[in-house]
Coordinates of C-alpha atoms in Angstrom, one line a residue:
M1106 CA 161.1 99.7 12.9
S1107 CA 164.7 99.4 12.1
K1108 CA 167.7 99.3 14.4
I1109 CA 169.6 102.4 15.3
S1110 CA 173.0 102.6 13.5
V1111 CA 175.9 104.5 15.1
F1112 CA 178.7 103.4 12.8
T1113 CA 178.9 104.2 9.1
S1114 CA 181.6 101.6 8.5
D1115 CA 180.9 98.1 7.2
E1116 CA 179.9 96.0 10.3
N1117 CA 181.8 93.1 9.0
N1118 CA 185.1 95.1 8.9
P1119 CA 186.4 95.2 12.5
D1120 CA 189.4 97.4 11.7
A1121 CA 187.3 100.0 10.0
L1122 CA 184.9 100.0 13.0
L1123 CA 187.7 100.5 15.5
Q1124 CA 189.2 103.3 13.4
E1125 CA 185.8 105.1 13.3
F1126 CA 185.5 104.6 17.1
F1127 CA 188.8 106.4 17.7
Q1128 CA 187.8 109.2 15.3
T1129 CA 184.9 109.9 17.7
A1130 CA 186.9 109.2 20.9
S1131 CA 190.1 111.1 20.2
Y1132 CA 191.1 111.9 23.8
F1133 CA 193.1 108.7 24.5
E1134 CA 196.9 108.6 24.8
P1135 CA 198.9 106.3 22.6
S1136 CA 199.4 103.7 25.4
E1137 CA 195.7 103.6 26.1
I1138 CA 194.9 103.2 22.4
Q1139 CA 197.1 100.2 22.4
L1140 CA 195.2 98.6 25.4
I1141 CA 191.8 99.3 23.9
T1142 CA 192.9 97.9 20.5
R1143 CA 194.1 94.8 22.3
A1144 CA 190.8 94.3 24.0
W1145 CA 189.0 94.8 20.7
T1146 CA 191.3 92.3 19.0
I1147 CA 190.6 89.7 21.7
L1148 CA 186.8 90.2 21.3
V1149 CA 186.9 89.9 17.5
E1150 CA 189.1 86.8 17.6
K1151 CA 187.1 85.1 20.3
S1152 CA 183.8 85.8 18.7
A1153 CA 185.0 84.8 15.3
D1154 CA 181.9 84.3 13.1
K1155 CA 179.5 84.3 16.0
K1156 CA 176.3 86.1 15.2
R1157 CA 173.5 87.6 17.3
L1158 CA 169.8 87.0 16.8
S1159 CA 169.7 90.0 14.5
G1160 CA 172.3 88.5 12.3
E1161 CA 174.9 91.2 13.1
P1162 CA 178.4 90.3 14.3
F1163 CA 178.6 89.5 18.1
Y1164 CA 181.3 92.2 18.6
L1165 CA 179.1 95.1 17.3
H1166 CA 177.0 95.5 20.5
P1167 CA 180.0 95.8 22.8
L1168 CA 181.6 98.4 20.6
R1169 CA 178.4 100.4 20.5
V1170 CA 178.2 100.3 24.3
A1171 CA 181.9 101.5 24.4
L1172 CA 181.0 104.3 22.0
I1173 CA 178.1 105.6 24.2
L1174 CA 180.6 105.8 27.1
A1175 CA 183.4 107.3 25.0
Q1176 CA 181.1 110.1 23.9
K1177 CA 181.1 111.1 27.6
K1178 CA 184.9 110.8 27.7
L1179 CA 185.1 108.0 30.2
D1180 CA 188.4 106.5 31.1
C1181 CA 190.4 103.8 29.4
C1182 CA 189.5 101.1 32.0
T1183 CA 185.8 101.7 31.5
I1184 CA 186.1 101.5 27.7
I1185 CA 188.0 98.2 27.9
A1186 CA 185.4 96.8 30.4
A1187 CA 182.6 97.8 28.0
I1188 CA 184.3 96.1 25.1
L1189 CA 184.7 92.9 27.1
H1190 CA 181.6 93.0 29.3
S1191 CA 180.0 90.2 27.4
A1192 CA 183.2 88.2 26.7
H1193 CA 182.1 85.6 29.3
E1194 CA 179.9 84.2 26.6
L1195 CA 183.0 83.4 24.6
N1196 CA 186.1 81.4 25.4
F1197 CA 187.6 84.3 27.4
T1198 CA 187.6 84.2 31.2
Q1199 CA 187.5 87.0 33.7
E1200 CA 190.8 85.8 35.1
Q1201 CA 192.4 86.3 31.7
A1202 CA 191.0 89.8 31.7
K1203 CA 192.6 90.4 35.1
E1204 CA 196.0 89.1 33.9
I1205 CA 196.1 91.3 30.8
F1206 CA 194.3 94.5 31.9
G1207 CA 194.6 94.5 35.7
D1208 CA 192.3 94.5 38.8
S1209 CA 190.2 97.6 37.9
V1210 CA 189.0 96.2 34.6
Y1211 CA 188.5 92.7 36.2
N1212 CA 186.4 94.0 39.0
I1213 CA 184.2 96.1 36.7
I1214 CA 183.6 93.1 34.3
C1215 CA 182.8 90.7 37.1
T1216 CA 180.2 92.9 38.7
T1217 CA 178.7 94.0 35.4
N1218 CA 178.3 90.4 34.3
K1219 CA 176.5 89.6 37.6
I1220 CA 174.1 92.5 37.1
L1221 CA 173.2 91.8 33.5
N1222 CA 172.4 88.2 34.4
L1223 CA 170.1 89.0 37.3
P1224 CA 166.3 88.7 36.9
I1225 CA 164.8 92.1 36.0
N1226 CA 161.3 91.3 37.3
A1227 CA 160.3 92.0 40.9
K1228 CA 157.2 89.9 41.1
T1229 CA 158.6 87.6 43.8
L1230 CA 160.6 88.2 47.0
H1231 CA 163.5 86.2 45.5
Q1232 CA 163.6 88.4 42.4
A1233 CA 163.2 91.5 44.5
D1234 CA 166.2 90.4 46.6
S1235 CA 168.2 89.9 43.5
I1236 CA 167.5 93.4 42.3
R1237 CA 168.4 94.7 45.8
N1238 CA 171.7 92.9 45.4
M1239 CA 172.1 94.4 42.0
F1240 CA 171.7 97.9 43.4
F1241 CA 174.2 97.2 46.1
A1242 CA 176.7 95.7 43.7
M1243 CA 176.5 98.7 41.4
S1244 CA 177.5 101.0 44.3
D1245 CA 181.0 99.5 44.4
D1246 CA 182.1 101.6 41.4
V1247 CA 180.0 104.2 39.6
R1248 CA 181.5 103.0 36.2
I1249 CA 179.5 99.7 36.7
I1250 CA 176.3 101.7 36.6
L1251 CA 177.4 103.7 33.5
I1252 CA 178.3 100.5 31.6
T1253 CA 175.0 98.8 32.6
L1254 CA 173.0 101.8 31.5
A1255 CA 174.8 102.0 28.2
D1256 CA 174.2 98.3 27.6
R1257 CA 170.4 98.7 28.3
L1258 CA 170.3 101.8 26.1
D1259 CA 171.9 100.0 23.1
R1260 CA 169.7 96.9 23.6
I1261 CA 166.4 98.9 23.6
R1262 CA 167.7 100.9 20.6
N1263 CA 167.8 97.6 18.7
L1264 CA 164.8 95.8 20.3
N1265 CA 162.9 95.5 17.0
I1266 CA 164.4 92.0 16.2
F1267 CA 162.6 90.4 19.2
I1268 CA 159.1 89.1 19.4
P1269 CA 156.5 91.5 20.9
D1270 CA 156.3 89.6 24.3
T1271 CA 160.1 90.0 24.8
Q1272 CA 159.9 93.6 23.7
K1273 CA 157.3 94.3 26.3
I1274 CA 159.2 92.6 29.1
V1275 CA 162.4 94.5 28.3
A1276 CA 160.6 97.9 27.9
E1277 CA 158.8 97.4 31.2
S1278 CA 162.1 96.8 33.0
V1279 CA 163.5 99.9 31.4
I1280 CA 160.6 102.0 32.6
E1281 CA 160.6 100.6 36.1
I1282 CA 164.4 100.4 36.8
W1283 CA 166.8 101.7 34.1
A1284 CA 165.2 105.0 33.1
P1285 CA 164.6 106.0 36.8
L1286 CA 168.2 105.0 37.5
A1287 CA 169.5 107.2 34.7
D1288 CA 167.4 110.0 36.1
R1289 CA 168.8 109.5 39.6
M1290 CA 172.3 109.6 38.1
G1291 CA 171.3 112.9 36.5
M1292 CA 171.7 111.5 33.0
Q1293 CA 168.8 113.4 31.4
Q1294 CA 169.5 112.6 27.7
E1295 CA 169.7 108.8 28.4
K1296 CA 166.7 108.9 30.6
N1297 CA 164.6 110.6 28.0
E1298 CA 165.7 108.2 25.2
L1299 CA 165.1 105.1 27.4
E1300 CA 161.6 106.4 28.2
D1301 CA 160.7 107.3 24.6
L1302 CA 161.9 103.9 23.2
S1303 CA 160.1 102.0 26.0
L1304 CA 156.8 103.8 25.1
K1305 CA 157.4 102.8 21.5
Y1306 CA 157.1 99.1 22.5
L1307 CA 154.7 99.4 25.4
N1308 CA 152.1 101.6 23.7
P1309 CA 152.9 101.8 20.0
A1310 CA 149.6 103.5 19.1
A1311 CA 150.1 106.4 21.6
F1312 CA 153.8 106.7 20.5
Q1313 CA 152.8 107.1 16.8
Q1314 CA 149.9 109.5 17.7
I1315 CA 152.2 111.8 19.7
K1316 CA 154.9 111.6 17.0
S1317 CA 152.4 112.5 14.3
I1318 CA 150.8 115.5 16.1
V1319 CA 154.2 116.9 17.2
A1320 CA 155.3 116.7 13.6
Q1321 CA 152.1 118.3 12.3
K1322 CA 152.5 121.3 14.6
K1323 CA 156.2 121.8 13.9
D1324 CA 155.8 125.0 11.8
E1325 CA 153.2 126.5 14.2
R1326 CA 155.5 125.7 17.2
A1327 CA 158.5 127.2 15.5
S1328 CA 156.8 130.6 14.9
Y1329 CA 155.5 130.7 18.5
L1330 CA 158.8 129.8 20.1
N1331 CA 160.8 132.2 17.8
D1332 CA 158.7 135.1 19.0
A1333 CA 159.2 134.1 22.6
V1334 CA 163.0 133.7 22.1
S1335 CA 163.2 137.1 20.3
N1336 CA 161.5 138.9 23.2
I1337 CA 163.8 137.3 25.8
L1338 CA 167.0 138.2 23.8
K1339 CA 165.9 141.8 23.3
A1340 CA 165.2 142.2 27.0
A1341 CA 168.5 140.6 28.0
E1342 CA 170.5 142.7 25.5
K1343 CA 169.2 145.9 27.2
L1344 CA 170.8 144.7 30.4
N1345 CA 174.0 143.6 28.6
L1346 CA 173.4 139.9 29.5
Q1347 CA 175.0 137.3 27.4
I1348 CA 172.6 134.3 27.2
E1349 CA 171.7 131.4 24.9
V1350 CA 168.1 130.3 24.3
E1351 CA 167.1 126.9 23.1
S1352 CA 163.6 125.9 22.1
R1353 CA 162.3 122.4 22.0
A1354 CA 159.2 120.2 22.2
K1355 CA 159.0 117.9 25.3
H1356 CA 160.0 114.3 24.8
F1357 CA 157.3 111.8 23.9
Y1358 CA 157.1 110.0 27.2
S1359 CA 156.7 113.2 29.1
I1360 CA 153.8 114.2 26.9
Y1361 CA 152.3 110.7 27.3
Q1362 CA 152.4 111.0 31.1
K1363 CA 150.6 114.4 30.9
M1364 CA 147.9 112.8 28.8
R1365 CA 147.4 110.0 31.3
K1366 CA 147.6 112.3 34.4
R1367 CA 145.1 114.8 33.0
N1368 CA 143.0 112.3 31.0
K1369 CA 143.2 114.3 27.9
E1370 CA 144.0 113.8 24.2
I1371 CA 147.3 115.3 23.0
S1372 CA 145.4 117.8 21.0
E1373 CA 144.0 119.2 24.2
L1374 CA 147.4 119.8 25.8
Y1375 CA 149.1 123.1 25.4
D1376 CA 152.1 123.0 27.6
L1377 CA 154.1 120.8 25.3
L1378 CA 156.7 123.4 24.5
A1379 CA 159.7 124.5 26.5
L1380 CA 162.6 127.0 26.4
R1381 CA 166.0 126.6 28.0
I1382 CA 168.0 129.7 28.8
L1383 CA 171.7 129.2 29.4
C1384 CA 173.6 131.9 31.4
N1385 CA 177.2 132.6 32.3
T1386 CA 176.7 132.9 36.1
T1387 CA 174.2 132.0 38.8
T1388 CA 173.5 135.7 39.4
D1389 CA 172.5 136.0 35.7
C1390 CA 170.0 133.2 36.1
Y1391 CA 168.1 135.1 38.8
T1392 CA 168.2 138.3 36.7
V1393 CA 166.8 136.4 33.7
I1394 CA 163.9 134.9 35.8
G1395 CA 163.0 138.5 36.6
I1396 CA 163.0 139.3 32.9
V1397 CA 160.8 136.4 32.0
H1398 CA 158.3 137.2 34.7
G1399 CA 158.3 140.8 33.6
L1400 CA 157.5 139.7 30.0
W1401 CA 154.7 137.2 30.8
K1402 CA 152.6 136.3 33.8
P1403 CA 153.9 133.3 35.7
L1404 CA 151.4 130.5 36.6
D1405 CA 150.8 130.2 40.3
G1406 CA 152.8 127.4 42.0
R1407 CA 154.9 126.6 39.0
F1408 CA 158.1 128.3 40.0
K1409 CA 160.8 126.0 41.4
D1410 CA 164.3 126.9 42.5
Y1411 CA 166.5 123.9 42.0
I1412 CA 169.6 126.2 42.1
A1413 CA 169.2 127.1 45.8
M1414 CA 167.9 123.6 46.5
P1415 CA 169.4 121.1 44.0
K1416 CA 167.8 117.7 43.4
S1417 CA 169.4 114.6 45.0
N1418 CA 171.1 113.8 41.7
G1419 CA 172.8 117.2 41.7
Y1420 CA 170.5 118.8 39.1
Q1421 CA 170.3 122.6 39.3
S1422 CA 168.0 124.9 37.4
L1423 CA 165.3 127.5 37.7
H1424 CA 161.9 126.3 36.4
T1425 CA 158.9 128.5 35.7
T1426 CA 155.7 128.3 33.6
V1427 CA 154.3 131.5 32.0
M1428 CA 151.3 132.4 29.9
C1429 CA 152.7 133.4 26.5
Q1430 CA 150.2 134.3 23.8
G1431 CA 147.5 132.5 25.7
K1432 CA 149.5 129.2 26.0
P1433 CA 151.5 127.8 28.9
L1434 CA 155.2 127.9 28.2
E1435 CA 157.7 126.1 30.4
I1436 CA 161.1 127.8 30.8
Q1437 CA 164.3 126.4 32.4
I1438 CA 167.1 128.8 33.3
R1439 CA 170.6 127.5 34.3
T1440 CA 174.3 128.1 33.7
H1441 CA 176.3 126.3 31.1
K1442 CA 178.0 124.2 33.8
M1443 CA 174.6 123.3 35.3
H1444 CA 173.4 122.3 31.8
E1445 CA 176.3 120.0 31.2
K1446 CA 175.6 118.3 34.6
A1447 CA 171.8 118.2 33.8
E1448 CA 172.3 116.4 30.5
H1449 CA 175.0 114.0 31.5
G1450 CA 174.8 113.7 35.2
V1451 CA 177.6 111.9 37.0
A1452 CA 179.4 111.4 33.7
S1453 CA 179.8 115.1 33.3
H1454 CA 182.2 115.0 36.3
W1455 CA 184.4 112.5 34.5
L1456 CA 187.1 115.0 33.6
Y1457 CA 189.8 112.8 32.0
K1458 CA 192.5 112.4 34.6
K1459 CA 195.1 109.9 35.8
G1460 CA 194.5 108.0 39.0
T1461 CA 191.9 106.0 40.7
N1462 CA 188.2 106.1 40.4
K1463 CA 188.0 108.3 43.5
D1464 CA 190.0 110.9 41.6
L1465 CA 187.4 110.9 38.9
V1466 CA 184.1 110.9 40.8
E1467 CA 183.5 111.8 44.4
E1468 CA 181.1 108.9 45.0
D1469 CA 180.3 109.9 48.6
K1470 CA 178.6 113.0 47.3
L1471 CA 176.2 111.0 45.1
E1472 CA 173.0 110.5 47.2
I1473 CA 172.0 107.4 45.2
I1474 CA 175.4 105.7 45.8
N1475 CA 175.0 106.2 49.5
K1476 CA 171.5 104.7 49.3
M1477 CA 172.6 101.8 47.3
Q1478 CA 175.3 101.0 49.8
S1479 CA 172.9 101.1 52.7
L1480 CA 170.8 98.3 51.1
T1481 CA 173.1 95.6 52.3
S1482 CA 171.8 96.1 55.9
E1483 CA 168.1 96.2 54.9
A1484 CA 166.0 93.0 55.1
I1485 CA 163.2 92.6 52.5
T1486 CA 160.2 91.8 54.7
D1487 CA 157.5 91.6 52.0
A1488 CA 156.8 92.6 48.4
N1489 CA 155.3 96.0 49.5
Y1490 CA 158.6 96.7 51.2
F1491 CA 160.5 96.2 48.0
K1492 CA 158.1 98.4 46.2
T1493 CA 158.7 101.1 48.9
L1494 CA 162.4 100.7 48.6
K1495 CA 162.4 101.0 44.8
H1496 CA 160.3 104.1 45.0
E1497 CA 162.6 105.6 47.5
L1498 CA 165.7 104.8 45.5
L1499 CA 164.4 105.6 42.0
G1500 CA 161.5 107.9 42.5
D1501 CA 161.5 111.7 42.7
A1502 CA 162.5 113.5 45.9
I1503 CA 161.2 116.4 47.9
Y1504 CA 162.9 118.5 50.6
V1505 CA 161.2 119.6 53.8
F1506 CA 162.5 121.4 56.9
T1507 CA 162.5 120.7 60.6
P1508 CA 161.4 123.6 62.9
A1509 CA 165.2 124.0 63.6
G1510 CA 165.9 124.5 59.9
D1511 CA 167.5 121.2 59.1
V1512 CA 166.8 119.9 55.6
I1513 CA 165.2 116.4 55.3
Q1514 CA 165.1 114.6 51.9
L1515 CA 162.2 112.3 51.4
P1516 CA 160.7 110.4 48.4
E1517 CA 157.9 112.2 46.6
G1518 CA 154.5 111.3 48.2
S1519 CA 156.0 110.9 51.7
T1520 CA 153.8 111.7 54.7
A1521 CA 154.5 113.2 58.1
I1522 CA 154.9 109.6 59.4
D1523 CA 157.9 109.2 57.0
F1524 CA 159.3 112.5 58.2
A1525 CA 158.9 111.4 61.9
Y1526 CA 160.8 108.1 61.3
S1527 CA 163.5 109.9 59.4
I1528 CA 164.2 112.0 62.5
H1529 CA 164.1 109.0 64.9
S1530 CA 162.2 105.7 65.3
A1531 CA 161.0 106.7 68.7
I1532 CA 159.3 109.8 67.3
G1533 CA 157.8 107.8 64.4
E1534 CA 156.2 105.3 66.8
K1535 CA 154.6 108.1 69.0
I1536 CA 153.3 110.4 66.3
I1537 CA 149.7 111.4 66.6
A1538 CA 149.5 114.5 64.5
A1539 CA 151.6 116.9 62.5
K1540 CA 151.8 120.5 61.3
A1541 CA 153.0 121.8 58.0
D1542 CA 153.9 125.5 58.0
G1543 CA 152.1 125.9 61.3
K1544 CA 148.8 124.2 60.3
I1545 CA 147.6 120.8 61.3
I1546 CA 147.6 118.4 58.4
P1547 CA 146.2 114.8 58.0
L1548 CA 148.9 112.2 58.6
S1549 CA 147.8 110.7 55.2
K1550 CA 148.5 113.9 53.3
P1551 CA 151.6 113.9 51.1
L1552 CA 154.1 116.5 52.1
Q1553 CA 155.0 119.3 49.7
N1554 CA 158.4 120.6 48.8
T1555 CA 160.0 123.2 51.2
Q1556 CA 157.3 122.8 54.0
I1557 CA 158.3 123.2 57.6
I1558 CA 157.1 120.1 59.4
E1559 CA 156.4 119.8 63.1
V1560 CA 155.6 116.4 64.7
I1561 CA 153.2 116.1 67.6
T1562 CA 153.7 112.9 69.7
N1563 CA 151.9 111.1 72.5
P1564 CA 153.7 108.6 74.8
N1565 CA 150.7 106.2 74.6
S1566 CA 150.6 106.1 70.8
H1567 CA 152.0 103.3 68.7
P1568 CA 152.3 102.2 65.0
T1569 CA 149.2 100.9 63.2
E1570 CA 148.5 99.0 60.0
A1571 CA 146.9 102.1 58.6
Q1572 CA 150.3 103.8 58.9
L1573 CA 152.0 100.9 57.2
K1574 CA 149.9 101.5 54.1
L1575 CA 150.7 105.2 54.1
V1576 CA 154.4 105.4 54.4
K1577 CA 156.8 105.7 51.4
T1578 CA 160.2 105.3 52.9
S1579 CA 161.9 101.9 53.5
R1580 CA 162.9 103.0 57.0
A1581 CA 159.4 103.8 58.2
H1582 CA 158.0 100.7 56.4
Q1583 CA 160.5 98.4 58.1
R1584 CA 160.1 99.9 61.6
I1585 CA 156.3 99.8 61.5
H1586 CA 156.3 96.3 60.1
S1587 CA 158.7 95.1 62.8
W1588 CA 156.6 96.7 65.6
L1589 CA 153.4 95.2 64.4
S1590 CA 155.0 91.8 63.9
T1591 CA 156.1 91.8 67.6
N1592 CA 153.2 93.6 69.3
E1593 CA 150.0 93.2 67.3
P1594 CA 148.4 89.7 67.3
T1595 CA 145.9 90.6 64.6
F1596 CA 148.7 91.5 62.2
S1597 CA 149.4 88.9 59.6
G1598 CA 153.1 88.8 60.4
Y1599 CA 152.7 88.7 64.2
T1600 CA 155.5 86.8 66.0
G1601 CA 155.4 88.3 69.5
A1602 CA 154.5 86.6 72.8
Q1603 CA 150.8 86.4 73.8
K1604 CA 149.7 89.5 75.7
N1605 CA 147.0 89.8 78.3
E1606 CA 143.6 90.7 77.1
S1607 CA 143.7 94.3 78.3
A1608 CA 146.9 94.9 76.4
E1609 CA 145.3 94.0 73.1
I1610 CA 142.4 96.4 73.6
P1611 CA 143.1 100.1 72.7
Q1612 CA 143.1 102.3 75.8
D1613 CA 140.0 104.3 74.8
V1614 CA 138.0 101.0 74.3
Q1615 CA 139.2 99.7 77.7
Q1616 CA 137.7 102.7 79.3
K1617 CA 134.4 102.2 77.6
K1618 CA 134.2 98.6 78.6
K1619 CA 133.9 99.3 82.3
R1620 CA 130.7 97.5 83.5
P1621 CA 127.9 100.0 84.3
K1622 CA 126.4 100.0 87.7
P1623 CA 123.3 97.8 88.1
G1624 CA 120.1 99.4 86.9
K1625 CA 122.0 102.1 84.9
L1626 CA 122.5 102.3 81.2
D1627 CA 126.0 103.6 80.2
K1628 CA 125.2 105.9 77.2
Q1629 CA 128.9 106.4 76.5
L1630 CA 129.3 102.6 76.1
L1631 CA 126.3 102.3 73.8
H1632 CA 127.3 105.2 71.5
H1633 CA 131.0 105.1 71.3
E1634 CA 131.6 101.4 71.1
N1635 CA 129.5 101.2 67.9
R1636 CA 130.2 104.8 66.7
R1637 CA 133.9 105.3 66.7
I1638 CA 135.4 108.7 66.0
L1639 CA 137.6 109.3 62.9
I1640 CA 140.5 111.6 63.4
Q1641 CA 141.4 113.3 60.1
G1642 CA 139.7 110.3 58.4
E1643 CA 141.8 107.7 60.3
K1644 CA 140.4 105.0 62.6
N1645 CA 143.5 104.0 64.5
V1646 CA 144.4 107.3 66.2
L1647 CA 144.4 107.6 70.0
Y1648 CA 141.7 110.0 71.3
N1649 CA 139.7 110.5 74.5
I1650 CA 136.2 111.7 75.1
A1651 CA 136.1 115.0 77.0
Q1652 CA 134.5 114.4 80.4
C1653 CA 133.3 118.0 80.7
C1654 CA 130.7 117.6 77.9
K1655 CA 130.7 113.9 77.1
P1656 CA 129.7 114.1 73.4
E1657 CA 127.5 111.4 72.1
Y1658 CA 126.4 110.5 68.5
P1659 CA 125.1 112.5 66.6
D1660 CA 126.4 115.6 68.5
L1661 CA 128.5 118.0 66.5
I1662 CA 132.1 117.5 67.7
S1663 CA 135.4 119.2 67.6
G1664 CA 138.9 117.9 68.5
Y1665 CA 142.2 119.4 69.4
V1666 CA 145.7 118.0 70.2
T1667 CA 146.5 117.9 73.9
R1668 CA 150.1 117.9 75.2
T1669 CA 149.9 114.5 77.0
K1670 CA 146.6 112.7 76.2
G1671 CA 146.4 112.6 72.4
I1672 CA 143.3 114.0 70.7
S1673 CA 140.6 115.4 73.0
V1674 CA 137.1 115.3 71.5
H1675 CA 134.5 117.8 72.8
R1676 CA 131.0 118.9 71.7
T1677 CA 131.4 121.9 69.5
D1678 CA 129.2 124.0 71.7
C1679 CA 131.1 123.0 74.9
L1680 CA 132.0 126.2 76.9
I1681 CA 135.2 124.7 78.2
Y1682 CA 136.3 123.8 74.7
Q1683 CA 135.5 127.3 73.5
R1684 CA 137.8 128.8 76.3
I1685 CA 140.8 126.6 75.4
P1686 CA 143.7 129.0 74.5
Y1687 CA 145.2 128.7 71.0
K1688 CA 142.7 125.9 70.2
D1689 CA 142.5 126.9 66.5
E1690 CA 146.2 126.3 66.0
R1691 CA 145.8 122.8 67.6
S1692 CA 142.5 121.8 66.1
V1693 CA 142.1 118.6 64.1
E1694 CA 139.3 117.3 62.0
V1695 CA 137.1 114.8 63.8
K1696 CA 133.8 113.2 62.9
W1697 CA 131.6 110.2 63.8
E1698 CA 132.3 107.0 61.8
D1699 CA 129.5 106.2 59.4

């Protein structure tokens, strides 16, 4: 596996390398070319004959990083900072950089150095806190994130010189942090390349197998996709629509994930092909989706409208999967402007202008920047909290609605408990049940995109350890952990004052422990103390035994959500239960614990 070359010039000829760099990046003004040339001259002189482990000149890596950024037309300060981002290893101080190139370059270099020297492993709280600090530091200037991502991309492109153990460590960090970060920044090209190259080192056998099969089916794939493209173009021409259609195979890591998720060999997968249709206007996009669904039958549940509801990184597109010639075919439809943003993310906003960073990128509109900035006030309570935080920051997002129509963004996999805490901590602490699109759902069930969520609360309810294990957002995790630490003596992190005995016993158990009258056997005590009732599969949910029918094990039971007393459990054949108005809408699954 050889390193990836981006320059054709002799690597030992700095002048030729710089000239080739400016041929690619031809958008700089003469004064800026002089500044970049000065930065390059300083790097070359300071590094002298210094070599890297690969044997290549020390200055080559910084110039490759600068080229990655220049291909996105980033500003002069960013290019200078990229060239000098590793100059601290030479006899060139950050203060000297400040004196020559100004505060902006100085600040970017200082923060980038800190980030690149932080531990990349989150196996201890100390390291987790370092990564938290890294995220927060990057939020100061979006250009810091771009330089850091370019640095990681160039390093993994040239990872073959290291021993396998080092390759694996670097590849793991790329998969866990840098590729998801590129995704959150909307930089699809970089994200795909980071993932594919990581797979090359983490699972070489799978990488080669996928590469081989994709190559073998190239001719077959071309014929299949050409037919599909031809049909779409003919249908669009009839409506006088001007569109461009691109066909492609999915990138290797995406295929690998499908293999793992479905537990299938690559030869058993069919939806490895995709088309991308580029339109002139948003209206054309919706017209084209009608054309596509008229040509082929869409697969149920596979249509997603990211134009009306963009992803948190600003990504917009229509996604659908159709059955074409007996095979699933994924199709993306977007405008040219949406495509530019989808491929390059935040860097696509970097229209070359004069002025400050704020003129170039409106950082307050980047969701990930806002989240990074909020990390400074968050306290890392345990390793699971950091895992939750990382998932929230770097994982995929869903959008759900309140009954009033407000949009709430949550990490993928979030539950109604996360939703409740995102509204207000007091609501999260009192949640006992929830509805999605009008139907009761288990609190453990992950929410789905675009659902309308309604929270049902009870004033006597409180957070539980079971809830702590379910939540996906840092806010919910932190609030539940804090409540349990203060109020729950059996919780491992308990720090609160001793409570009286009755306060430690759940209310429903307190009621059961009343001493029966002499000579009488309390059946409710015998049955319910040993046979608790599970509410939607959960133990720690407040419920009460209906006194009208007093169900006992093994009676068939039913439950519904009351307005003030939590879940009420009746015998299924109870006449009073049968007469409860709207009970079907408020019913929940209840059963005796095994």
